[in-house]
Coordinates of C-alpha atoms and ligand atoms in Angstrom, one line a residue:
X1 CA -3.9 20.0 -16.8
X2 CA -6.7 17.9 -16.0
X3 CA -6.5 15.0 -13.3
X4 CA -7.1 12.4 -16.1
X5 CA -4.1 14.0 -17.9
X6 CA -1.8 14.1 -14.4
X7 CA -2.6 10.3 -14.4
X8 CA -1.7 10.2 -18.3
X9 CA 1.5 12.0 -18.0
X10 CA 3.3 10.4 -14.8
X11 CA 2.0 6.8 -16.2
X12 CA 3.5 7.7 -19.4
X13 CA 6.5 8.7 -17.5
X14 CA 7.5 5.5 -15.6
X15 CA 8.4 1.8 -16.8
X16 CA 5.9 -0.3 -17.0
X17 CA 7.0 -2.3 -14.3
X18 CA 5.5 0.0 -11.9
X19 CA 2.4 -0.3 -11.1
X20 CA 0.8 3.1 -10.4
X21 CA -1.7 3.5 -7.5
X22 CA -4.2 6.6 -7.9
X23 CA -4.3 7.5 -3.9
X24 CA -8.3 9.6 -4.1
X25 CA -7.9 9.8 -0.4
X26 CA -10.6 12.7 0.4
X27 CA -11.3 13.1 -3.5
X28 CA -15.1 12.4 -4.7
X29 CA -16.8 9.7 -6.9
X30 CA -15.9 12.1 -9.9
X31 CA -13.0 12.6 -9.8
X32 CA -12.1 9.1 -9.8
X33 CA -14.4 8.5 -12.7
X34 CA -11.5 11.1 -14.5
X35 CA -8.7 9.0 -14.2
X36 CA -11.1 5.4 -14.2
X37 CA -12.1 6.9 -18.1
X38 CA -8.4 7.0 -19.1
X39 CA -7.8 3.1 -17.8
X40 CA -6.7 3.4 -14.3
X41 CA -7.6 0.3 -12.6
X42 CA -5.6 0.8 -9.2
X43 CA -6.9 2.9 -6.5
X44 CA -5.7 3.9 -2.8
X45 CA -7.1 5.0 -0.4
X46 CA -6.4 5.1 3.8
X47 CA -10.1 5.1 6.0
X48 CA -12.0 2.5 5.6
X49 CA -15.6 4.0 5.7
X50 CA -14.5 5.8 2.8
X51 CA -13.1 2.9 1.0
X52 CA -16.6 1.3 1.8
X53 CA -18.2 4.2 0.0
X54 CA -16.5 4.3 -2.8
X55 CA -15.9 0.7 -3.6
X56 CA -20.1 0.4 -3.3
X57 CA -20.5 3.8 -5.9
X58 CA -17.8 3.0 -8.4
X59 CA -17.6 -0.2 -11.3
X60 CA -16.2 -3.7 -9.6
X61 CA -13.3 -4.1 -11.8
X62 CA -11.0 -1.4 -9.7
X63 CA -8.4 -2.7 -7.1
X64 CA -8.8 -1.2 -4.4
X65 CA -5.3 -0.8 -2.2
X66 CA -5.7 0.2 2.0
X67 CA -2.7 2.1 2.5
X68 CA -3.5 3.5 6.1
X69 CA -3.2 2.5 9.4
X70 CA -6.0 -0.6 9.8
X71 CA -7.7 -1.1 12.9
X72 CA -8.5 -4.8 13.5
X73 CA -12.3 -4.2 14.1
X74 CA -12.1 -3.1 11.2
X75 CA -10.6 -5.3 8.7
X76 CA -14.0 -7.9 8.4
X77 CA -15.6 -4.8 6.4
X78 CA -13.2 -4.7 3.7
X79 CA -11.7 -8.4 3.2
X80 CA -14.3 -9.2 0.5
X81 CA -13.2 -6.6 -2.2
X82 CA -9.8 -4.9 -0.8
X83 CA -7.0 -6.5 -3.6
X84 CA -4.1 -5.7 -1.3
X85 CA -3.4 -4.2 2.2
X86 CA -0.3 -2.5 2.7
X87 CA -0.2 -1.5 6.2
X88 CA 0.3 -5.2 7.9
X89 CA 2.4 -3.9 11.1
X90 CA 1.7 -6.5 13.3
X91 CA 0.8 -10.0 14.1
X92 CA -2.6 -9.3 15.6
X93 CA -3.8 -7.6 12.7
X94 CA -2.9 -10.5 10.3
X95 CA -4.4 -12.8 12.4
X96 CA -7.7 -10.9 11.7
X97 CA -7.1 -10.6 8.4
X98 CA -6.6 -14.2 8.0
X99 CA -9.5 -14.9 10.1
X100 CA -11.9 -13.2 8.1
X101 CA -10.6 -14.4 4.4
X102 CA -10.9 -17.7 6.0
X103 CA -14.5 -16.9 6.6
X104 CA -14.8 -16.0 2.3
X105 CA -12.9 -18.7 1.4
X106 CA -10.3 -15.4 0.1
X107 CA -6.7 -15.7 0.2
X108 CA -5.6 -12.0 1.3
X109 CA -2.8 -10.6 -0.2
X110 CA -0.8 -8.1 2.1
X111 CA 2.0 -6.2 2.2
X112 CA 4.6 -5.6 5.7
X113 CA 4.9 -2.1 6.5
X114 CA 8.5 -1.1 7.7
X115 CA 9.5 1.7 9.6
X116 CA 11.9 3.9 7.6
X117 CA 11.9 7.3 8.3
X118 CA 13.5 9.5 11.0
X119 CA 9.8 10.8 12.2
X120 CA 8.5 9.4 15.3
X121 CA 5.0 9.1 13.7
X122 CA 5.1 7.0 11.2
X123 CA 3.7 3.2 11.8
X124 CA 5.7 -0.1 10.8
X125 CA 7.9 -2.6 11.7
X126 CA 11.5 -3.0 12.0
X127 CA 13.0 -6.1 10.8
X128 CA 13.3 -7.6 13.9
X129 CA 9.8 -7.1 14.4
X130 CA 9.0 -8.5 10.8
X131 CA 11.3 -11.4 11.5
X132 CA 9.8 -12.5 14.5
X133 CA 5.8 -12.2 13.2
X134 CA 7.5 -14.3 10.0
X135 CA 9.4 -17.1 12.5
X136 CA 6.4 -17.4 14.6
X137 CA 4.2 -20.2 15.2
X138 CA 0.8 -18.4 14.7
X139 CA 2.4 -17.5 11.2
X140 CA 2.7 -20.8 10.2
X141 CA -1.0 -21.2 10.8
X142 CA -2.3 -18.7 7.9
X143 CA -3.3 -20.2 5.3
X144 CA -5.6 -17.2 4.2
X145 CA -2.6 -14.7 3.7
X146 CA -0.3 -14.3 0.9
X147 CA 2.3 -11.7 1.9
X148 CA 3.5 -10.0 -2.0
X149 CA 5.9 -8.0 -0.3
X150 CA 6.5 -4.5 1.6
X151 CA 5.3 -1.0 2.2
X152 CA 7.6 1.8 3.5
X153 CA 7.3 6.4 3.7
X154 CA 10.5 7.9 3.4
X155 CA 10.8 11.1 6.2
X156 CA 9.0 14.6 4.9
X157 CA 11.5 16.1 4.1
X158 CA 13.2 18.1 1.2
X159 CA 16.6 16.4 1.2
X160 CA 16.8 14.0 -1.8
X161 CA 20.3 12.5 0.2
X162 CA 17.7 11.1 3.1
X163 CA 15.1 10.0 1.1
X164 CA 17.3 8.0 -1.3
X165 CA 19.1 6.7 1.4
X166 CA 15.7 5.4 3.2
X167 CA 14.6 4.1 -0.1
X168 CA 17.7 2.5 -0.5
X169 CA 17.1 0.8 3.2
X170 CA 13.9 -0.2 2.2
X171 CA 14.9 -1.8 -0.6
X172 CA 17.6 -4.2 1.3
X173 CA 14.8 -4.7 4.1
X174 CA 13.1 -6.8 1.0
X175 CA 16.0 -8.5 -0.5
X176 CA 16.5 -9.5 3.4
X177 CA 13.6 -10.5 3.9
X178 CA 13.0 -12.0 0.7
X179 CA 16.3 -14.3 0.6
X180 CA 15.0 -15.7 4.2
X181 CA 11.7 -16.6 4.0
X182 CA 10.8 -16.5 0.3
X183 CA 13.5 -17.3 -1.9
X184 CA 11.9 -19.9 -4.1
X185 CA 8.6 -17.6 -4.1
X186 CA 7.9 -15.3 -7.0
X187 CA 5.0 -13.8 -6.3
X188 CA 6.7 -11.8 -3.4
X189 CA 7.7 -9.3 -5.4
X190 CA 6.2 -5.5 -4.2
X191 CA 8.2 -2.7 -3.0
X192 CA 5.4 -0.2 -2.6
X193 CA 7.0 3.0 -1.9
X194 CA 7.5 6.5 -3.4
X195 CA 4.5 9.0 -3.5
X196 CA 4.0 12.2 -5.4
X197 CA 7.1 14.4 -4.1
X198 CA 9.6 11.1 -4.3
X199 CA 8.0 9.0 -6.4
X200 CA 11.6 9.0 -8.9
X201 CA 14.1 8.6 -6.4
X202 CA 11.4 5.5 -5.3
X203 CA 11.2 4.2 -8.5
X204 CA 15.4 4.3 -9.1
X205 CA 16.0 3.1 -5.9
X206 CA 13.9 -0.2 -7.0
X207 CA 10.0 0.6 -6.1
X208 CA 7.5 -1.3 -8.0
X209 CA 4.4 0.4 -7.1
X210 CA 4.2 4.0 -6.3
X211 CA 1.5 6.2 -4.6
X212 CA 0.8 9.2 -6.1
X213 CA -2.5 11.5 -4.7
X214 CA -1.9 15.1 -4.6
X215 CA 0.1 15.0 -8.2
X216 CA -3.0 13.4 -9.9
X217 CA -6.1 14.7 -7.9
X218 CA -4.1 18.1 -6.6
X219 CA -4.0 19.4 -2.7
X220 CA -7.1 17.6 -0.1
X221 CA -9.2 19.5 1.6
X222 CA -10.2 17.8 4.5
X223 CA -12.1 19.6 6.4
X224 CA -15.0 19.2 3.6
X225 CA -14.7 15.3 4.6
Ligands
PLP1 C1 -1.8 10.1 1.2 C2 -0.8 9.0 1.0 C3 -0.1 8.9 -0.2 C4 -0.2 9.9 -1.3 O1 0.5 11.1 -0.9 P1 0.7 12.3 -2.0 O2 1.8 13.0 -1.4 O3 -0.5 13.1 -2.0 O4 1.1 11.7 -3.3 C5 0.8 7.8 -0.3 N1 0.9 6.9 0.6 C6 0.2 6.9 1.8 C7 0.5 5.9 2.8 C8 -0.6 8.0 2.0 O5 -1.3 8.0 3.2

């Protein structure tokens, strides 16, 4: 199958609830043109010189979502056309984030990475950790963030019991967090989680945006990047 039809078929796949991110992480201009020409609007992608790159080569009506680690030097280069950042793991970064929307007059919206899986390598927060940056006084002060919800990687591993138990974590580490600090708020609503290997336990578990690369675009190569 072609990539534009391995977009095709998962989208047709899933409720239209979910939003589905295209992650082109290593993948060139063309290849996101594919899946661009069948009506995919919703890109990923985790290195920010890249995102630079691509968001200058390819039409202004893609969202563009930063789903890697985010250095704060590094944030003032992508505020002015990143839709949402899902990798907010700690205060210091948001504080840069808000800073620079502030400068744009942008209100950022962001998602709170959580630590989930069993893997010592993954970043995030716990929900202490979450807690505290949402109880704290420099939170208060942000008026250009709009946090729409959380981020989480279940371990690699091949054992659906693990996964669907960390989605399932996940999941209650939103209705927590979501009952505390934004009951009466409807637009946090995002559970991004799931990618191409568990992208349906995700989605039953209660994701509402998924990020699918290899199952779209196929394996990365990156030592041509
Ligand atoms: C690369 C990446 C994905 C996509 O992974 P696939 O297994 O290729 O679908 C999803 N989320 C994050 C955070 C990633 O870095």
């Amino acid at each position: 199958m072609s990539i534009a039809e391995n977009y095709t078929t998962i989208l047709q796949s899933i409720s239209s609830e979910v939003t589905l991110i295209a992650v082109s992480k290593t993948h060139p201009i063309d290849a996101i043109k594919e899946v661009y020409a069948v009506g995919c609007r919703h890109f990923g992608e985790n290195k920010v010189q890249e995102l630079i790159q691509k968001n200058a080569a390819l039409p202004n009506d893609i969202h563009w979502h930063m789903i890697g680690h985010l250095q704060t030097n590094k944030v003032k280069s992508i505020i002015p056309f990143i839709h949402l950042i899902h990798s907010v793991d700690s205060l210091k970064l948001l504080s840069e984030i808000n800073k620079e929307a502030s400068k744009i007059n942008k209100v950022q919206d962001c998602l709170l990475e959580f630590y989930i899986a069993q893997e010592e390598t993954k970043f995030g927060l716990s929900q202490n950790e979450a807690f505290e940056m949402l109880t704290s006084e420099q939170f208060a002060t942000f008026k250009n963030i709009r946090i729409k919800g959380i981020m989480g990687m279940a371990s690699f591993t091949d054992n659906a019991e693990t996964v669907k138990a960390e989605f399932g974590q996940l999941k209650q580490l939103f209705e927590a967090t979501k009952s505390r600090f934004y009951a009466n708020n409807s637009s946090f609503d995002t559970i991004s989680m799931g990618m191409s290997g568990d992208y349906k336990l995700a989605i039953e578990e209660g994701s509402t945006m998924i990020r699918v690369g290899t199952t779209i675009f196929g394996s990365r190569n990156y030592s041509t990047i």
